[in-house]
Amino acid sequence: MKHYIFGFLVLVLSACGQGEPTDPEKDDTEEAVNLPDNFTISGVIENAGDQVLYLEAMTQSGVVSVATTQLDVAGKFKMVGNIPGLGIYQLRLGENSDELIALTLMPDDNITLKATKANFVSSP
């Protein structure tokens, strides 16, 4: 009888130890980095060479960075990243928060943008 109880305890304890250990210090952003790219925004923004272009999501918690890219000296760029689904995003040029375009994006979108720095907001 003691062998049955011992065997049962070994079975229960070994089942409890299965699975991946959780680390409370681990940040979920590591998993987000490994997601496949599912959108592309490319093009040229004349007279805006060497600036940074940001794609941001508007959430209840505030603005969340989705992707960034550096324009080359001629203003050409290609931004790729991953979005979870259909959503409203903003494309911001440089650190100035006034220079932004609202975009509706969904996975597998491939957008080409042509603008100048002067008309980036008004007529991209």
Coordinates of C-alpha atoms in Angstrom, one line a residue:
M1 CA 0.0 0.0 0.0
K2 CA 2.9 2.4 0.8
H3 CA 4.3 1.8 -2.7
Y4 CA 1.0 2.9 -4.3
I5 CA 0.8 6.1 -2.2
F6 CA 4.5 6.9 -3.0
G7 CA 3.9 6.3 -6.7
F8 CA 0.9 8.5 -6.7
L9 CA 2.8 11.3 -5.0
V10 CA 5.7 11.1 -7.5
L11 CA 3.2 11.2 -10.3
V12 CA 1.4 14.3 -8.9
L13 CA 4.6 16.1 -8.1
S14 CA 6.1 15.5 -11.5
A15 CA 3.0 16.7 -13.3
C16 CA 3.2 20.0 -11.2
G17 CA 6.7 20.6 -12.4
Q18 CA 5.9 20.5 -16.1
G19 CA 5.6 23.7 -18.2
E20 CA 7.8 26.7 -18.8
P21 CA 8.8 28.6 -15.7
T22 CA 7.5 32.1 -15.5
D23 CA 9.7 35.0 -14.8
P24 CA 8.0 38.1 -13.3
E25 CA 10.9 40.2 -14.4
K26 CA 10.5 39.3 -18.1
D27 CA 8.9 41.9 -20.3
D28 CA 6.3 40.9 -23.0
T29 CA 8.1 43.2 -25.5
E30 CA 10.5 40.4 -26.3
E31 CA 7.7 38.4 -27.8
A32 CA 6.5 41.4 -29.8
V33 CA 10.0 41.8 -31.3
N34 CA 9.7 38.3 -32.8
L35 CA 6.4 38.9 -34.6
P36 CA 6.5 38.8 -38.4
D37 CA 6.3 42.0 -40.4
N38 CA 2.8 42.5 -41.8
F39 CA 2.8 46.1 -43.2
T40 CA 5.1 48.3 -45.2
I41 CA 5.1 52.1 -45.6
S42 CA 7.7 53.4 -48.1
G43 CA 8.3 56.4 -50.3
V44 CA 10.0 59.7 -50.3
I45 CA 9.5 63.0 -48.3
E46 CA 11.5 65.6 -50.2
N47 CA 13.4 68.2 -48.2
A48 CA 13.2 66.0 -45.0
G49 CA 16.4 64.1 -45.4
D50 CA 17.9 62.4 -42.3
Q51 CA 14.8 62.9 -40.2
V52 CA 13.1 60.1 -38.3
L53 CA 9.6 58.9 -39.2
Y54 CA 7.4 57.4 -36.5
L55 CA 4.3 55.2 -36.7
E56 CA 2.3 55.4 -33.5
A57 CA -0.9 53.8 -32.3
M58 CA -3.4 55.7 -30.2
T59 CA -4.6 53.7 -27.2
Q60 CA -6.5 54.3 -24.1
S61 CA -3.2 54.3 -22.2
G62 CA -1.7 57.0 -24.6
V63 CA 0.5 56.9 -27.7
V64 CA 2.4 53.7 -28.3
S65 CA 5.3 53.5 -30.7
V66 CA 4.8 50.8 -33.4
A67 CA 7.7 51.4 -35.8
T68 CA 10.4 54.0 -36.7
T69 CA 12.7 54.5 -39.6
Q70 CA 15.4 57.0 -40.6
L71 CA 15.0 58.8 -43.9
D72 CA 18.1 58.9 -46.1
V73 CA 19.6 62.2 -47.3
A74 CA 17.2 62.3 -50.3
G75 CA 14.2 61.7 -48.0
K76 CA 13.6 58.1 -49.1
F77 CA 12.4 55.5 -46.6
K78 CA 11.0 52.1 -46.0
M79 CA 9.2 51.2 -42.7
V80 CA 8.1 47.7 -41.9
G81 CA 6.5 46.3 -38.8
N82 CA 3.8 44.4 -37.2
I83 CA 0.3 45.5 -36.2
P84 CA -2.4 43.3 -34.6
G85 CA -5.2 44.3 -36.8
L86 CA -7.3 47.1 -38.3
G87 CA -6.6 50.3 -36.4
I88 CA -6.1 54.0 -36.6
Y89 CA -2.4 55.1 -36.4
Q90 CA -0.5 58.3 -36.9
L91 CA 2.6 58.8 -39.0
R92 CA 4.8 61.5 -37.4
L93 CA 7.7 63.2 -39.1
G94 CA 10.5 64.2 -36.7
E95 CA 10.2 65.2 -33.1
N96 CA 7.6 67.9 -33.9
S97 CA 4.2 66.4 -32.9
D98 CA 2.4 68.9 -35.2
E99 CA 3.7 67.1 -38.3
L100 CA 1.6 64.0 -38.5
I101 CA -0.8 62.1 -40.7
A102 CA -3.7 59.9 -39.5
L103 CA -3.7 56.5 -41.2
T104 CA -6.1 53.5 -41.1
L105 CA -3.9 50.4 -41.4
M106 CA -4.6 46.7 -41.4
P107 CA -2.3 43.7 -41.8
D108 CA -0.8 43.2 -45.2
D109 CA -1.1 46.9 -46.2
N110 CA 1.6 48.2 -48.5
I111 CA 1.5 52.0 -48.6
T112 CA 3.6 54.3 -50.8
L113 CA 3.9 57.9 -49.7
K114 CA 5.1 60.8 -51.7
A115 CA 5.3 64.3 -50.1
T116 CA 7.5 67.2 -49.4
K117 CA 8.3 68.4 -45.9
A118 CA 6.1 71.5 -46.6
N119 CA 3.0 69.5 -47.6
F120 CA 3.5 66.5 -45.4
V121 CA 0.4 67.2 -43.3
S122 CA -1.8 69.0 -45.8
S123 CA -1.5 66.8 -49.0
P124 CA 0.7 63.8 -48.8

